[in-house]
Coordinates of C-alpha atoms in Angstrom, one line a residue:
Chain Y
A25 CA -2.7 -16.9 3.1
Q26 CA -0.4 -14.9 0.6
T27 CA 2.4 -13.9 2.5
V28 CA 5.1 -11.2 1.0
T29 CA 8.8 -11.1 2.3
Q30 CA 11.7 -8.5 2.5
S31 CA 14.3 -9.5 3.9
Q32 CA 16.6 -7.1 3.6
P33 CA 15.5 -4.1 6.0
E34 CA 17.9 -1.5 4.5
M35 CA 20.3 -1.2 1.9
S36 CA 22.7 1.3 0.6
V37 CA 23.3 2.4 -2.8
Q38 CA 26.4 5.6 -4.2
E39 CA 24.7 7.7 -6.7
A40 CA 24.8 6.4 -10.3
E41 CA 25.7 2.5 -9.1
T42 CA 22.5 -0.6 -9.2
V43 CA 21.3 -2.1 -6.3
T44 CA 19.0 -4.8 -6.2
L45 CA 15.9 -5.3 -3.6
S46 CA 14.9 -8.7 -2.5
C47 CA 10.7 -10.4 -2.0
T48 CA 9.9 -13.4 -2.2
Y49 CA 6.5 -14.3 -1.8
D50 CA 3.9 -16.9 -1.1
T51 CA 0.4 -18.1 -3.2
S52 CA -1.4 -21.2 -4.1
E53 CA -2.5 -18.7 -7.2
S54 CA -1.7 -18.9 -10.5
D55 CA -2.7 -15.6 -11.8
Y56 CA -1.9 -12.2 -9.8
Y57 CA -0.1 -9.0 -9.1
L58 CA 3.2 -8.0 -7.9
F59 CA 4.3 -4.6 -7.4
W60 CA 6.9 -2.5 -6.1
Y61 CA 6.1 1.4 -4.3
K62 CA 8.4 3.9 -3.1
Q63 CA 7.3 5.4 0.1
P64 CA 9.0 8.6 0.5
P65 CA 9.4 10.5 4.0
S66 CA 5.9 11.9 2.5
R67 CA 4.9 8.7 3.2
Q68 CA 2.7 8.7 -0.2
M69 CA 2.7 5.6 -2.0
I70 CA 4.3 5.8 -5.6
L71 CA 3.9 2.8 -7.8
V72 CA 7.3 2.1 -9.5
I73 CA 6.4 -1.1 -11.7
R74 CA 3.8 -3.5 -11.8
Q75 CA 4.0 -7.0 -13.0
E76 CA 1.4 -9.7 -14.0
A77 CA 2.1 -13.3 -13.0
Y78 CA 0.9 -14.9 -16.7
K79 CA 3.5 -12.1 -17.9
Q80 CA 6.7 -14.3 -18.2
Q81 CA 8.2 -10.9 -19.7
N82 CA 10.2 -8.8 -17.0
A83 CA 8.6 -5.7 -16.5
T84 CA 10.4 -2.4 -16.9
E85 CA 9.8 1.1 -16.2
N86 CA 13.0 3.4 -17.5
R87 CA 15.4 3.0 -14.9
F88 CA 13.3 0.4 -12.8
S89 CA 13.1 -3.2 -13.9
V90 CA 12.3 -6.5 -11.9
N91 CA 13.7 -10.0 -12.1
F92 CA 10.5 -11.9 -12.0
Q93 CA 11.1 -15.6 -11.2
K94 CA 7.4 -17.4 -10.7
A95 CA 8.5 -20.7 -10.1
A96 CA 10.6 -19.5 -7.3
K97 CA 7.8 -17.1 -6.3
S98 CA 10.8 -14.2 -6.2
F99 CA 10.3 -10.6 -7.0
S100 CA 13.4 -8.6 -7.2
L101 CA 13.8 -4.7 -8.2
K102 CA 16.9 -3.6 -10.0
I103 CA 17.2 0.1 -9.8
S104 CA 20.0 1.3 -12.1
D105 CA 21.9 4.4 -11.6
S106 CA 20.9 5.5 -8.7
Q107 CA 19.9 9.2 -8.0
L108 CA 19.7 10.7 -4.2
G109 CA 15.9 11.3 -5.4
D110 CA 15.4 7.1 -5.1
A111 CA 16.2 7.3 -1.3
A112 CA 13.0 5.9 0.4
M113 CA 11.3 3.0 1.9
Y114 CA 10.3 0.3 -0.2
F115 CA 7.5 -2.3 -0.6
C116 CA 6.8 -5.6 -2.0
A117 CA 2.9 -6.2 -2.7
Y118 CA 0.7 -8.9 -4.3
R119 CA -2.6 -8.9 -4.7
Y120 CA -4.7 -11.7 -5.9
N121 CA -7.8 -10.3 -8.2
N122 CA -9.4 -6.8 -6.4
N123 CA -8.5 -7.8 -3.8
D124 CA -5.9 -6.0 -1.1
M125 CA -2.5 -5.6 -1.4
R126 CA -0.2 -7.3 0.5
F127 CA 2.8 -5.5 1.7
G128 CA 6.3 -6.9 2.7
A129 CA 8.2 -5.4 5.6
G130 CA 10.2 -3.1 3.4
T131 CA 13.2 -2.0 2.6
R132 CA 15.0 1.0 3.2
L133 CA 17.4 2.2 0.6
T134 CA 20.1 5.2 1.2
V135 CA 21.7 6.4 -2.2
K136 CA 25.0 8.4 -1.2
P137 CA 26.6 10.6 -3.1
Chain X
G191 CA -3.6 8.7 -12.9
A192 CA -6.3 8.4 -10.7
V193 CA -6.2 10.5 -7.3
V194 CA -7.8 9.7 -4.1
S195 CA -7.6 12.2 -1.2
Q196 CA -8.0 11.7 2.4
H197 CA -9.5 14.4 5.4
P198 CA -7.6 15.0 7.2
S199 CA -4.3 14.7 6.8
W200 CA -3.3 15.5 10.3
V201 CA -5.4 15.0 13.2
I202 CA -4.5 15.3 17.1
C203 CA -7.5 14.1 19.8
K204 CA -7.9 13.4 23.4
S205 CA -8.1 10.3 24.5
G206 CA -11.6 9.2 24.6
T207 CA -13.3 11.3 21.7
S208 CA -14.0 9.8 18.2
V209 CA -12.0 10.8 14.9
K210 CA -13.7 10.5 11.7
I211 CA -11.1 10.0 8.8
E212 CA -12.2 10.5 4.7
C213 CA -10.9 8.4 2.1
R214 CA -12.8 10.1 -1.4
S215 CA -11.9 8.9 -5.0
L216 CA -12.0 12.5 -7.3
D217 CA -12.2 11.2 -10.6
F218 CA -13.3 8.0 -10.3
Q219 CA -15.9 5.4 -8.6
A220 CA -15.0 2.9 -6.3
T221 CA -16.9 0.2 -5.3
T222 CA -14.3 -0.7 -3.0
M223 CA -11.9 0.8 -0.2
F224 CA -9.2 -0.5 1.7
W225 CA -7.8 1.1 4.6
Y226 CA -4.1 0.4 6.2
R227 CA -2.4 1.3 8.9
Q228 CA 0.8 1.7 9.3
F229 CA 2.8 2.1 12.3
P230 CA 6.4 4.2 13.0
K231 CA 9.5 2.1 10.6
Q232 CA 6.7 -0.8 10.0
S233 CA 4.7 -1.8 6.9
L234 CA 1.3 -1.2 6.0
M235 CA -1.7 -3.7 7.5
L236 CA -5.0 -4.1 6.1
M237 CA -7.3 -3.2 8.4
A238 CA -10.5 -3.9 6.5
T239 CA -11.8 -3.6 3.1
S240 CA -15.2 -1.0 2.6
N241 CA -17.4 -2.3 -0.4
E242 CA -20.0 0.6 -1.4
G243 CA -23.6 -0.4 0.0
S244 CA -22.5 -3.0 2.4
K245 CA -20.8 -3.9 5.8
A246 CA -17.2 -4.1 6.2
T247 CA -15.2 -7.1 6.0
Y248 CA -12.9 -6.7 8.7
E249 CA -9.3 -8.6 9.6
Q250 CA -8.5 -10.5 12.7
G251 CA -7.4 -8.9 15.8
V252 CA -9.7 -5.4 14.1
E253 CA -12.3 -4.0 16.6
K254 CA -15.5 -3.7 14.4
D255 CA -16.9 -1.6 17.0
K256 CA -14.0 0.7 17.6
F257 CA -13.3 1.9 13.8
L258 CA -16.3 2.2 12.2
I259 CA -16.1 2.2 8.1
N260 CA -19.3 3.9 6.0
H261 CA -19.0 3.3 2.4
A262 CA -21.7 5.3 1.5
S263 CA -20.9 6.3 -1.9
L264 CA -18.9 5.7 -4.6
T265 CA -16.5 8.1 -3.8
L266 CA -16.3 7.9 -0.2
S267 CA -15.4 6.1 2.6
T268 CA -15.3 6.8 6.3
L269 CA -13.3 5.5 9.2
T270 CA -14.4 6.8 12.3
V271 CA -11.8 5.7 14.8
T272 CA -13.8 5.9 18.3
S273 CA -13.3 6.2 21.9
A274 CA -9.8 6.9 20.5
H275 CA -6.6 6.0 22.8
P276 CA -2.9 6.7 22.6
E277 CA -2.3 3.3 21.2
D278 CA -4.4 4.8 18.1
S279 CA -1.9 6.6 17.0
S280 CA -0.7 5.9 13.6
F281 CA -0.9 6.9 9.8
Y282 CA -3.9 5.5 8.7
I283 CA -4.1 4.9 4.4
C284 CA -6.7 4.4 2.3
S285 CA -7.0 3.3 -1.3
A286 CA -9.8 2.6 -3.9
G287 CA -10.3 0.2 -6.5
D288 CA -11.1 1.8 -10.3
R289 CA -12.0 -1.5 -11.7
L290 CA -12.2 0.5 -15.1
A291 CA -9.1 1.2 -15.1
T292 CA -6.4 -1.2 -16.4
Y293 CA -5.2 -4.0 -14.1
N294 CA -8.0 -2.6 -12.1
E295 CA -5.5 -0.4 -10.6
Q296 CA -6.0 0.4 -6.7
F297 CA -4.8 4.0 -6.2
F298 CA -3.7 5.4 -3.0
G299 CA -4.7 8.3 -0.4
P300 CA -1.2 10.6 0.9
G301 CA -2.4 9.3 4.4
T302 CA -4.3 10.5 8.1
R303 CA -1.4 11.3 10.7
L304 CA -3.5 10.9 13.9
T305 CA -2.5 11.3 16.9
V306 CA -4.2 10.6 20.3
L307 CA -3.0 12.4 23.7

């Protein structure tokens, strides 16, 4: 079974600084998708960034980038120039083919002004 | 991007009653929808996979007679919580897969907060 582990229940960052959220996963598949989702207090799941496992290049979306280490099964999220609006729960997720998402336990990010 | 709606957004019911939650894909056809449950300060846990025109597949430990899922059309899946009890109080989120979208994208609904008194 696929599992996703987020070992940081809470993280804090100063506004305008950079923070990295960690995620590891376990799978026997070679082709899959990895995601980072943001869940603000409204609880709407917002896709932050996506990585296809067959792509070696790390995905980037503006201030958000990932460090994808396939052999190590590691998928960390780096948020640069942190903003107050980045404060939320962040979930790492794994998906194989068209199947469901498997989520990590989440990391609560606090941004200090 | 594609939109998934859920109705109602918040429901309060008495113990022993049944509650129906709707999940709709508004601008795409979803052959597969997923139902998740999220308890406070916890992650999303898959309850079941709903396939249009066939029976839902439930995760281990989820009572299929208690959580009835119907996916009667390509744009609508419903979750009915039967004989609800306070322990069923939770946040229920659906997602819908758009096979025509890049990466077979899945889109999440805004969720339904269920409170059972």
